[in-house]
């Protein structure tokens, strides 16, 4: 049955010592994801037929996928070719990070209370990868047009598939750009960013599941702050008068806060878990320009 297959795959995953964190955080949830996918069952929480028998062909698919997960140590999302984010399904490949971010909760809330969803007209999503944040934002803010940028042409190809998948070709524009470098001058109500933020030494020691992801989306200099500091410098020129920047820096939160102690980061809290996401307004960023200039100058001199 479905339930028995889930129990079997759970034990296999636990015995293999797999690492989780690419859509699930434990062996049982990942086993359920794999088995339900193989059985073409819904993954939205509505499935209840746990006692249904599994036909031999589906059982073979489950064996194959479970074996590949154990042998390759690749995230399950890559083996399935899809992942879920903010209640939406996205195509993924090893050319993009597997979608996962507490920003999904913020998107679901329409970025309240910091923005009025109905008044957001222009959004920029930096380091878009699969396009999941840009697309989820566009669907949640139907009045907005969204620009989604990434330095990787391969990532943008995946994002283009997802834009088509969700029927947003007329509202989500893809731009190849190294952060703001190739973004046309304009004013955004909201800028979101999930840039690389892992220190170089940490990248080298990551478990196999994380090393399977594109390194370009993970590492950002010796301390993980190179990309986010450049975003902080350039963002004010692209934000409207009441615009806000929302950026995820994960475990680099304490290093960033210590590097810029006078910048009033608002570190967001999430009901469903997650941390390392800050919000800043254009005036706050403009006031920090001198501190940022000095900090980046010191880093260049050290380098």
PDB file of C-alpha atoms in Angstrom:
ATOM      1  CA  UNK A   1       0.000   0.000   0.000  1.00  0.00           C
ATOM      2  CA  UNK A   2       0.948   3.644  -0.164  1.00  0.00           C
ATOM      3  CA  UNK A   3       1.483   3.739   3.611  1.00  0.00           C
ATOM      4  CA  UNK A   4       3.642   0.609   3.593  1.00  0.00           C
ATOM      5  CA  UNK A   5       5.833   1.958   0.809  1.00  0.00           C
ATOM      6  CA  UNK A   6       6.300   5.197   2.734  1.00  0.00           C
ATOM      7  CA  UNK A   7       7.388   3.231   5.821  1.00  0.00           C
ATOM      8  CA  UNK A   8       9.815   1.160   3.745  1.00  0.00           C
ATOM      9  CA  UNK A   9      11.411   4.155   2.025  1.00  0.00           C
ATOM     10  CA  UNK A  10      11.593   6.031   5.341  1.00  0.00           C
ATOM     11  CA  UNK A  11      13.645   3.203   6.859  1.00  0.00           C
ATOM     12  CA  UNK A  12      15.915   3.075   3.819  1.00  0.00           C
ATOM     13  CA  UNK A  13      16.536   6.819   3.982  1.00  0.00           C
ATOM     14  CA  UNK A  14      17.235   6.703   7.715  1.00  0.00           C
ATOM     15  CA  UNK A  15      19.599   3.749   7.352  1.00  0.00           C
ATOM     16  CA  UNK A  16      21.457   5.557   4.547  1.00  0.00           C
ATOM     17  CA  UNK A  17      22.046   8.641   6.705  1.00  0.00           C
ATOM     18  CA  UNK A  18      20.685  11.070   4.121  1.00  0.00           C
ATOM     19  CA  UNK A  19      20.584  14.795   4.784  1.00  0.00           C
ATOM     20  CA  UNK A  20      17.316  16.669   4.350  1.00  0.00           C
ATOM     21  CA  UNK A  21      16.589  20.339   3.821  1.00  0.00           C
ATOM     22  CA  UNK A  22      15.499  20.701   0.197  1.00  0.00           C
ATOM     23  CA  UNK A  23      11.744  20.737   0.606  1.00  0.00           C
ATOM     24  CA  UNK A  24      11.511  18.423   3.623  1.00  0.00           C
ATOM     25  CA  UNK A  25      13.423  18.199   6.883  1.00  0.00           C
ATOM     26  CA  UNK A  26      13.023  14.516   7.757  1.00  0.00           C
ATOM     27  CA  UNK A  27      13.082  11.047   6.191  1.00  0.00           C
ATOM     28  CA  UNK A  28       9.356  10.332   6.537  1.00  0.00           C
ATOM     29  CA  UNK A  29       8.208  13.507   4.797  1.00  0.00           C
ATOM     30  CA  UNK A  30      10.685  12.958   1.983  1.00  0.00           C
ATOM     31  CA  UNK A  31       9.587   9.349   1.601  1.00  0.00           C
ATOM     32  CA  UNK A  32       5.957  10.478   1.407  1.00  0.00           C
ATOM     33  CA  UNK A  33       6.871  13.069  -1.223  1.00  0.00           C
ATOM     34  CA  UNK A  34       8.642  10.434  -3.315  1.00  0.00           C
ATOM     35  CA  UNK A  35       5.931   7.780  -3.030  1.00  0.00           C
ATOM     36  CA  UNK A  36       3.014  10.148  -3.685  1.00  0.00           C
ATOM     37  CA  UNK A  37       4.842  11.610  -6.694  1.00  0.00           C
ATOM     38  CA  UNK A  38       5.472   8.129  -8.106  1.00  0.00           C
ATOM     39  CA  UNK A  39       1.817   7.240  -7.563  1.00  0.00           C
ATOM     40  CA  UNK A  40       0.649  10.482  -9.261  1.00  0.00           C
ATOM     41  CA  UNK A  41      -1.163  11.362  -6.032  1.00  0.00           C
ATOM     42  CA  UNK A  42      -1.832  14.966  -4.952  1.00  0.00           C
ATOM     43  CA  UNK A  43       0.869  16.674  -2.907  1.00  0.00           C
ATOM     44  CA  UNK A  44      -1.315  19.477  -1.545  1.00  0.00           C
ATOM     45  CA  UNK A  45      -2.242  17.708   1.697  1.00  0.00           C
ATOM     46  CA  UNK A  46      -5.558  16.416   0.418  1.00  0.00           C
ATOM     47  CA  UNK A  47      -4.484  12.781  -0.076  1.00  0.00           C
ATOM     48  CA  UNK A  48      -6.102  10.318   2.357  1.00  0.00           C
ATOM     49  CA  UNK A  49      -6.062   6.945   0.563  1.00  0.00           C
ATOM     50  CA  UNK A  50      -3.042   5.598   2.434  1.00  0.00           C
ATOM     51  CA  UNK A  51      -4.341   2.029   2.268  1.00  0.00           C
ATOM     52  CA  UNK A  52      -4.590   1.950  -1.522  1.00  0.00           C
ATOM     53  CA  UNK A  53      -2.456  -0.762  -3.163  1.00  0.00           C
ATOM     54  CA  UNK A  54       0.514   0.200  -5.313  1.00  0.00           C
ATOM     55  CA  UNK A  55       0.739  -1.458  -8.713  1.00  0.00           C
ATOM     56  CA  UNK A  56       4.003  -3.193  -9.729  1.00  0.00           C
ATOM     57  CA  UNK A  57       5.060  -0.487 -12.205  1.00  0.00           C
ATOM     58  CA  UNK A  58       4.665   2.241  -9.593  1.00  0.00           C
ATOM     59  CA  UNK A  59       6.516   0.103  -7.071  1.00  0.00           C
ATOM     60  CA  UNK A  60       9.427  -0.196  -9.475  1.00  0.00           C
ATOM     61  CA  UNK A  61       9.443   3.590  -9.939  1.00  0.00           C
ATOM     62  CA  UNK A  62       9.570   4.023  -6.169  1.00  0.00           C
ATOM     63  CA  UNK A  63      12.487   1.592  -5.899  1.00  0.00           C
ATOM     64  CA  UNK A  64      14.352   3.364  -8.676  1.00  0.00           C
ATOM     65  CA  UNK A  65      13.874   6.840  -7.219  1.00  0.00           C
ATOM     66  CA  UNK A  66      14.721   5.776  -3.678  1.00  0.00           C
ATOM     67  CA  UNK A  67      17.858   4.033  -4.903  1.00  0.00           C
ATOM     68  CA  UNK A  68      18.923   7.068  -6.903  1.00  0.00           C
ATOM     69  CA  UNK A  69      18.361   9.343  -3.900  1.00  0.00           C
ATOM     70  CA  UNK A  70      20.548   7.146  -1.717  1.00  0.00           C
ATOM     71  CA  UNK A  71      23.300   6.503  -4.254  1.00  0.00           C
ATOM     72  CA  UNK A  72      23.592   9.992  -5.745  1.00  0.00           C
ATOM     73  CA  UNK A  73      22.918  12.069  -2.615  1.00  0.00           C
ATOM     74  CA  UNK A  74      21.175  14.537  -4.928  1.00  0.00           C
ATOM     75  CA  UNK A  75      18.190  16.460  -3.566  1.00  0.00           C
ATOM     76  CA  UNK A  76      14.981  14.599  -4.361  1.00  0.00           C
ATOM     77  CA  UNK A  77      13.685  17.642  -6.246  1.00  0.00           C
ATOM     78  CA  UNK A  78      16.368  17.142  -8.903  1.00  0.00           C
ATOM     79  CA  UNK A  79      15.434  13.487  -9.344  1.00  0.00           C
ATOM     80  CA  UNK A  80      11.752  14.359  -9.699  1.00  0.00           C
ATOM     81  CA  UNK A  81      12.348  17.513 -11.751  1.00  0.00           C
ATOM     82  CA  UNK A  82       9.903  19.503  -9.641  1.00  0.00           C
ATOM     83  CA  UNK A  83       9.682  21.214  -6.262  1.00  0.00           C
ATOM     84  CA  UNK A  84       7.051  23.108  -4.307  1.00  0.00           C
ATOM     85  CA  UNK A  85       7.263  26.668  -3.016  1.00  0.00           C
ATOM     86  CA  UNK A  86       4.501  28.870  -1.589  1.00  0.00           C
ATOM     87  CA  UNK A  87       1.965  26.197  -2.491  1.00  0.00           C
ATOM     88  CA  UNK A  88       3.038  26.184  -6.142  1.00  0.00           C
ATOM     89  CA  UNK A  89       4.885  23.588  -8.210  1.00  0.00           C
ATOM     90  CA  UNK A  90       8.040  24.580 -10.093  1.00  0.00           C
ATOM     91  CA  UNK A  91      10.327  22.855 -12.539  1.00  0.00           C
ATOM     92  CA  UNK A  92      13.862  22.501 -11.203  1.00  0.00           C
ATOM     93  CA  UNK A  93      17.199  21.139 -12.364  1.00  0.00           C
ATOM     94  CA  UNK A  94      20.773  21.163 -11.024  1.00  0.00           C
ATOM     95  CA  UNK A  95      21.130  24.562 -12.746  1.00  0.00           C
ATOM     96  CA  UNK A  96      19.092  26.209  -9.958  1.00  0.00           C
ATOM     97  CA  UNK A  97      18.902  25.996  -6.194  1.00  0.00           C
ATOM     98  CA  UNK A  98      16.011  23.915  -4.919  1.00  0.00           C
ATOM     99  CA  UNK A  99      13.276  26.413  -3.917  1.00  0.00           C
ATOM    100  CA  UNK A 100      13.182  26.948  -0.157  1.00  0.00           C
ATOM    101  CA  UNK A 101      12.862  30.219   1.696  1.00  0.00           C
ATOM    102  CA  UNK A 102      10.860  31.690   4.563  1.00  0.00           C
ATOM    103  CA  UNK A 103       9.978  34.415   2.058  1.00  0.00           C
ATOM    104  CA  UNK A 104       7.113  32.125   1.019  1.00  0.00           C
ATOM    105  CA  UNK A 105       5.297  33.101   4.207  1.00  0.00           C
ATOM    106  CA  UNK A 106       5.862  36.796   3.569  1.00  0.00           C
ATOM    107  CA  UNK A 107       4.605  36.429   0.003  1.00  0.00           C
ATOM    108  CA  UNK A 108       1.494  34.673   1.273  1.00  0.00           C
ATOM    109  CA  UNK A 109       0.808  37.650   3.538  1.00  0.00           C
ATOM    110  CA  UNK A 110       1.127  40.039   0.599  1.00  0.00           C
ATOM    111  CA  UNK A 111       4.179  41.641   2.272  1.00  0.00           C
ATOM    112  CA  UNK A 112       1.915  43.178   4.866  1.00  0.00           C
ATOM    113  CA  UNK A 113       2.213  45.237   7.007  1.00  0.00           C
ATOM    114  CA  UNK A 114       5.157  46.861   5.233  1.00  0.00           C
ATOM    115  CA  UNK A 115       3.393  47.204   1.890  1.00  0.00           C
ATOM    116  CA  UNK A 116      -0.190  47.498   0.720  1.00  0.00           C
ATOM    117  CA  UNK A 117      -0.532  44.650  -1.802  1.00  0.00           C
ATOM    118  CA  UNK A 118      -2.977  46.530  -4.046  1.00  0.00           C
ATOM    119  CA  UNK A 119      -0.566  49.452  -4.368  1.00  0.00           C
ATOM    120  CA  UNK A 120       2.479  47.467  -5.483  1.00  0.00           C
ATOM    121  CA  UNK A 121       3.052  48.008  -9.195  1.00  0.00           C
ATOM    122  CA  UNK A 122       6.722  47.193  -9.821  1.00  0.00           C
ATOM    123  CA  UNK A 123       8.775  44.392  -8.258  1.00  0.00           C
ATOM    124  CA  UNK A 124      12.358  43.260  -8.834  1.00  0.00           C
ATOM    125  CA  UNK A 125      13.549  39.810  -7.753  1.00  0.00           C
ATOM    126  CA  UNK A 126      17.331  39.497  -7.726  1.00  0.00           C
ATOM    127  CA  UNK A 127      19.096  36.125  -8.007  1.00  0.00           C
ATOM    128  CA  UNK A 128      15.818  34.601  -9.113  1.00  0.00           C
ATOM    129  CA  UNK A 129      17.102  31.094  -9.906  1.00  0.00           C
ATOM    130  CA  UNK A 130      14.043  28.999 -10.765  1.00  0.00           C
ATOM    131  CA  UNK A 131      11.889  32.121 -10.626  1.00  0.00           C
ATOM    132  CA  UNK A 132       9.897  30.792  -7.669  1.00  0.00           C
ATOM    133  CA  UNK A 133       9.935  34.000  -5.605  1.00  0.00           C
ATOM    134  CA  UNK A 134       9.177  36.216  -8.605  1.00  0.00           C
ATOM    135  CA  UNK A 135       6.346  33.994  -9.830  1.00  0.00           C
ATOM    136  CA  UNK A 136       4.766  33.485  -6.405  1.00  0.00           C
ATOM    137  CA  UNK A 137       4.946  37.243  -5.842  1.00  0.00           C
ATOM    138  CA  UNK A 138       3.334  37.978  -9.209  1.00  0.00           C
ATOM    139  CA  UNK A 139       0.476  35.605  -8.448  1.00  0.00           C
ATOM    140  CA  UNK A 140      -0.043  37.095  -4.978  1.00  0.00           C
ATOM    141  CA  UNK A 141       0.186  40.696  -6.239  1.00  0.00           C
ATOM    142  CA  UNK A 142      -1.914  40.636  -9.426  1.00  0.00           C
ATOM    143  CA  UNK A 143      -1.524  44.378 -10.032  1.00  0.00           C
ATOM    144  CA  UNK A 144       2.274  44.121 -10.144  1.00  0.00           C
ATOM    145  CA  UNK A 145       4.731  43.584 -12.964  1.00  0.00           C
ATOM    146  CA  UNK A 146       7.802  41.664 -11.889  1.00  0.00           C
ATOM    147  CA  UNK A 147      11.356  41.742 -13.215  1.00  0.00           C
ATOM    148  CA  UNK A 148      13.341  38.619 -12.322  1.00  0.00           C
ATOM    149  CA  UNK A 149      17.105  38.654 -12.791  1.00  0.00           C
ATOM    150  CA  UNK A 150      19.941  36.187 -12.501  1.00  0.00           C
ATOM    151  CA  UNK A 151      23.562  36.059 -13.614  1.00  0.00           C
ATOM    152  CA  UNK A 152      23.134  32.475 -14.890  1.00  0.00           C
ATOM    153  CA  UNK A 153      21.716  31.913 -18.372  1.00  0.00           C
ATOM    154  CA  UNK A 154      20.983  28.297 -17.444  1.00  0.00           C
ATOM    155  CA  UNK A 155      19.005  29.375 -14.400  1.00  0.00           C
ATOM    156  CA  UNK A 156      17.023  31.835 -16.505  1.00  0.00           C
ATOM    157  CA  UNK A 157      16.151  29.040 -18.919  1.00  0.00           C
ATOM    158  CA  UNK A 158      14.593  27.124 -16.037  1.00  0.00           C
ATOM    159  CA  UNK A 159      12.852  30.287 -14.848  1.00  0.00           C
ATOM    160  CA  UNK A 160      11.426  30.804 -18.347  1.00  0.00           C
ATOM    161  CA  UNK A 161       9.861  27.337 -18.208  1.00  0.00           C
ATOM    162  CA  UNK A 162       8.242  28.232 -14.894  1.00  0.00           C
ATOM    163  CA  UNK A 163       6.978  31.573 -16.149  1.00  0.00           C
ATOM    164  CA  UNK A 164       5.249  29.735 -19.003  1.00  0.00           C
ATOM    165  CA  UNK A 165       4.027  27.017 -16.655  1.00  0.00           C
ATOM    166  CA  UNK A 166       2.178  29.592 -14.557  1.00  0.00           C
ATOM    167  CA  UNK A 167       0.983  31.683 -17.490  1.00  0.00           C
ATOM    168  CA  UNK A 168       2.831  34.854 -16.514  1.00  0.00           C
ATOM    169  CA  UNK A 169       4.643  35.733 -19.753  1.00  0.00           C
ATOM    170  CA  UNK A 170       2.921  39.127 -19.841  1.00  0.00           C
ATOM    171  CA  UNK A 171       3.794  40.082 -16.248  1.00  0.00           C
ATOM    172  CA  UNK A 172       7.158  38.504 -15.396  1.00  0.00           C
ATOM    173  CA  UNK A 173      10.187  39.681 -17.380  1.00  0.00           C
ATOM    174  CA  UNK A 174      13.481  37.795 -17.147  1.00  0.00           C
ATOM    175  CA  UNK A 175      16.750  39.748 -17.235  1.00  0.00           C
ATOM    176  CA  UNK A 176      20.283  38.395 -17.249  1.00  0.00           C
ATOM    177  CA  UNK A 177      22.212  40.559 -14.832  1.00  0.00           C
ATOM    178  CA  UNK A 178      24.936  40.404 -12.203  1.00  0.00           C
ATOM    179  CA  UNK A 179      22.825  41.868  -9.389  1.00  0.00           C
ATOM    180  CA  UNK A 180      21.856  45.399 -10.548  1.00  0.00           C
ATOM    181  CA  UNK A 181      24.515  45.712 -13.277  1.00  0.00           C
ATOM    182  CA  UNK A 182      22.173  45.214 -16.272  1.00  0.00           C
ATOM    183  CA  UNK A 183      18.861  46.262 -14.700  1.00  0.00           C
ATOM    184  CA  UNK A 184      17.321  49.139 -16.709  1.00  0.00           C
ATOM    185  CA  UNK A 185      16.938  52.329 -14.631  1.00  0.00           C
ATOM    186  CA  UNK A 186      13.504  52.398 -13.009  1.00  0.00           C
ATOM    187  CA  UNK A 187      11.760  52.653  -9.662  1.00  0.00           C
ATOM    188  CA  UNK A 188      10.497  49.575  -7.834  1.00  0.00           C
ATOM    189  CA  UNK A 189       8.010  49.399  -4.968  1.00  0.00           C
ATOM    190  CA  UNK A 190       9.601  46.164  -3.777  1.00  0.00           C
ATOM    191  CA  UNK A 191      12.946  44.472  -4.301  1.00  0.00           C
ATOM    192  CA  UNK A 192      13.333  40.886  -3.130  1.00  0.00           C
ATOM    193  CA  UNK A 193      16.635  39.046  -3.084  1.00  0.00           C
ATOM    194  CA  UNK A 194      17.881  35.623  -2.069  1.00  0.00           C
ATOM    195  CA  UNK A 195      21.537  36.042  -3.049  1.00  0.00           C
ATOM    196  CA  UNK A 196      24.422  33.665  -2.379  1.00  0.00           C
ATOM    197  CA  UNK A 197      25.506  34.127   1.230  1.00  0.00           C
ATOM    198  CA  UNK A 198      27.626  31.120   2.242  1.00  0.00           C
ATOM    199  CA  UNK A 199      31.305  31.729   3.179  1.00  0.00           C
ATOM    200  CA  UNK A 200      33.814  30.073   0.860  1.00  0.00           C
ATOM    201  CA  UNK A 201      35.208  27.743   3.510  1.00  0.00           C
ATOM    202  CA  UNK A 202      31.703  26.601   4.452  1.00  0.00           C
ATOM    203  CA  UNK A 203      30.807  25.835   0.828  1.00  0.00           C
ATOM    204  CA  UNK A 204      33.762  23.467   0.606  1.00  0.00           C
ATOM    205  CA  UNK A 205      32.532  21.522   3.624  1.00  0.00           C
ATOM    206  CA  UNK A 206      28.851  21.297   2.755  1.00  0.00           C
ATOM    207  CA  UNK A 207      27.157  17.872   2.677  1.00  0.00           C
ATOM    208  CA  UNK A 208      26.740  16.192  -0.694  1.00  0.00           C
ATOM    209  CA  UNK A 209      23.087  17.230  -1.044  1.00  0.00           C
ATOM    210  CA  UNK A 210      24.095  20.894  -0.963  1.00  0.00           C
ATOM    211  CA  UNK A 211      27.183  20.440  -3.115  1.00  0.00           C
ATOM    212  CA  UNK A 212      24.854  19.068  -5.806  1.00  0.00           C
ATOM    213  CA  UNK A 213      23.420  22.577  -6.159  1.00  0.00           C
ATOM    214  CA  UNK A 214      25.101  25.240  -8.333  1.00  0.00           C
ATOM    215  CA  UNK A 215      27.979  26.801  -6.398  1.00  0.00           C
ATOM    216  CA  UNK A 216      27.215  30.148  -8.021  1.00  0.00           C
ATOM    217  CA  UNK A 217      24.035  30.297  -5.958  1.00  0.00           C
ATOM    218  CA  UNK A 218      25.717  29.464  -2.672  1.00  0.00           C
ATOM    219  CA  UNK A 219      29.132  31.060  -2.150  1.00  0.00           C
ATOM    220  CA  UNK A 220      29.766  34.786  -1.847  1.00  0.00           C
ATOM    221  CA  UNK A 221      33.323  35.564  -0.834  1.00  0.00           C
ATOM    222  CA  UNK A 222      35.315  34.691   2.227  1.00  0.00           C
ATOM    223  CA  UNK A 223      32.604  35.680   4.711  1.00  0.00           C
ATOM    224  CA  UNK A 224      29.517  35.247   2.539  1.00  0.00           C
ATOM    225  CA  UNK A 225      28.755  38.988   2.424  1.00  0.00           C
ATOM    226  CA  UNK A 226      30.037  40.088  -0.992  1.00  0.00           C
ATOM    227  CA  UNK A 227      26.691  39.932  -2.813  1.00  0.00           C
ATOM    228  CA  UNK A 228      24.507  41.347  -0.063  1.00  0.00           C
ATOM    229  CA  UNK A 229      26.799  44.343   0.505  1.00  0.00           C
ATOM    230  CA  UNK A 230      26.634  45.199  -3.199  1.00  0.00           C
ATOM    231  CA  UNK A 231      22.844  44.917  -3.034  1.00  0.00           C
ATOM    232  CA  UNK A 232      22.747  47.314  -0.081  1.00  0.00           C
ATOM    233  CA  UNK A 233      24.879  49.830  -1.985  1.00  0.00           C
ATOM    234  CA  UNK A 234      22.901  49.760  -5.226  1.00  0.00           C
ATOM    235  CA  UNK A 235      19.324  49.190  -4.058  1.00  0.00           C
ATOM    236  CA  UNK A 236      18.417  52.824  -3.159  1.00  0.00           C
ATOM    237  CA  UNK A 237      18.814  53.942  -6.783  1.00  0.00           C
ATOM    238  CA  UNK A 238      16.171  51.391  -7.819  1.00  0.00           C
ATOM    239  CA  UNK A 239      13.658  51.853  -4.999  1.00  0.00           C
ATOM    240  CA  UNK A 240      10.680  54.194  -5.052  1.00  0.00           C
ATOM    241  CA  UNK A 241      10.167  56.740  -2.304  1.00  0.00           C
ATOM    242  CA  UNK A 242       8.220  54.237  -0.191  1.00  0.00           C
ATOM    243  CA  UNK A 243       9.967  51.162  -1.586  1.00  0.00           C
ATOM    244  CA  UNK A 244      11.395  48.382   0.539  1.00  0.00           C
ATOM    245  CA  UNK A 245      14.161  45.821   0.158  1.00  0.00           C
ATOM    246  CA  UNK A 246      13.566  42.312   1.501  1.00  0.00           C
ATOM    247  CA  UNK A 247      16.656  40.118   1.452  1.00  0.00           C
ATOM    248  CA  UNK A 248      17.548  36.676   2.781  1.00  0.00           C
ATOM    249  CA  UNK A 249      21.046  36.099   4.119  1.00  0.00           C
ATOM    250  CA  UNK A 250      20.488  32.955   6.169  1.00  0.00           C
ATOM    251  CA  UNK A 251      23.263  32.086   8.554  1.00  0.00           C
ATOM    252  CA  UNK A 252      25.186  35.211   7.533  1.00  0.00           C
ATOM    253  CA  UNK A 253      22.768  37.299   9.637  1.00  0.00           C
ATOM    254  CA  UNK A 254      25.115  37.809  12.634  1.00  0.00           C
ATOM    255  CA  UNK A 255      28.107  38.641  10.411  1.00  0.00           C
ATOM    256  CA  UNK A 256      26.110  41.216   8.439  1.00  0.00           C
ATOM    257  CA  UNK A 257      24.633  42.806  11.553  1.00  0.00           C
ATOM    258  CA  UNK A 258      28.082  43.026  13.162  1.00  0.00           C
ATOM    259  CA  UNK A 259      29.630  44.532  10.023  1.00  0.00           C
ATOM    260  CA  UNK A 260      27.024  47.332   9.897  1.00  0.00           C
ATOM    261  CA  UNK A 261      25.974  47.983  13.503  1.00  0.00           C
ATOM    262  CA  UNK A 262      24.372  51.358  12.714  1.00  0.00           C
ATOM    263  CA  UNK A 263      22.133  50.053   9.937  1.00  0.00           C
ATOM    264  CA  UNK A 264      18.672  49.394  11.467  1.00  0.00           C
ATOM    265  CA  UNK A 265      18.018  45.965   9.971  1.00  0.00           C
ATOM    266  CA  UNK A 266      14.500  44.722  10.662  1.00  0.00           C
ATOM    267  CA  UNK A 267      15.012  40.982  11.034  1.00  0.00           C
ATOM    268  CA  UNK A 268      11.704  39.329  10.221  1.00  0.00           C
ATOM    269  CA  UNK A 269      10.140  36.569  12.287  1.00  0.00           C
ATOM    270  CA  UNK A 270       8.175  33.733  10.677  1.00  0.00           C
ATOM    271  CA  UNK A 271       5.342  31.715  12.127  1.00  0.00           C
ATOM    272  CA  UNK A 272       6.373  28.589  10.234  1.00  0.00           C
ATOM    273  CA  UNK A 273      10.102  28.822  10.905  1.00  0.00           C
ATOM    274  CA  UNK A 274      13.077  30.379   9.187  1.00  0.00           C
ATOM    275  CA  UNK A 275      15.328  33.321   9.882  1.00  0.00           C
ATOM    276  CA  UNK A 276      18.012  35.501   8.344  1.00  0.00           C
ATOM    277  CA  UNK A 277      15.641  37.742   6.348  1.00  0.00           C
ATOM    278  CA  UNK A 278      15.844  41.521   6.739  1.00  0.00           C
ATOM    279  CA  UNK A 279      13.767  44.450   5.540  1.00  0.00           C
ATOM    280  CA  UNK A 280      15.049  47.975   4.902  1.00  0.00           C
ATOM    281  CA  UNK A 281      13.487  51.111   3.425  1.00  0.00           C
ATOM    282  CA  UNK A 282      15.067  53.423   0.873  1.00  0.00           C
ATOM    283  CA  UNK A 283      15.712  56.213   3.455  1.00  0.00           C
ATOM    284  CA  UNK A 284      17.433  53.720   5.744  1.00  0.00           C
ATOM    285  CA  UNK A 285      19.648  52.516   2.919  1.00  0.00           C
ATOM    286  CA  UNK A 286      20.458  56.055   1.822  1.00  0.00           C
ATOM    287  CA  UNK A 287      21.431  56.984   5.388  1.00  0.00           C
ATOM    288  CA  UNK A 288      23.823  54.035   5.473  1.00  0.00           C
ATOM    289  CA  UNK A 289      25.632  54.961   2.254  1.00  0.00           C
ATOM    290  CA  UNK A 290      28.725  56.328   4.017  1.00  0.00           C
ATOM    291  CA  UNK A 291      29.040  53.321   6.323  1.00  0.00           C
ATOM    292  CA  UNK A 292      28.696  50.971   3.360  1.00  0.00           C
ATOM    293  CA  UNK A 293      31.281  52.875   1.346  1.00  0.00           C
ATOM    294  CA  UNK A 294      33.748  52.726   4.225  1.00  0.00           C
ATOM    295  CA  UNK A 295      33.144  49.046   4.854  1.00  0.00           C
ATOM    296  CA  UNK A 296      33.558  48.044   1.225  1.00  0.00           C
ATOM    297  CA  UNK A 297      36.682  50.185   0.979  1.00  0.00           C
ATOM    298  CA  UNK A 298      38.217  48.392   3.950  1.00  0.00           C
ATOM    299  CA  UNK A 299      37.332  44.994   2.475  1.00  0.00           C
ATOM    300  CA  UNK A 300      39.002  45.882  -0.819  1.00  0.00           C
ATOM    301  CA  UNK A 301      42.130  47.064   0.958  1.00  0.00           C
ATOM    302  CA  UNK A 302      42.295  43.837   2.926  1.00  0.00           C
ATOM    303  CA  UNK A 303      41.786  41.797  -0.235  1.00  0.00           C
TER     304      UNK A 303
END
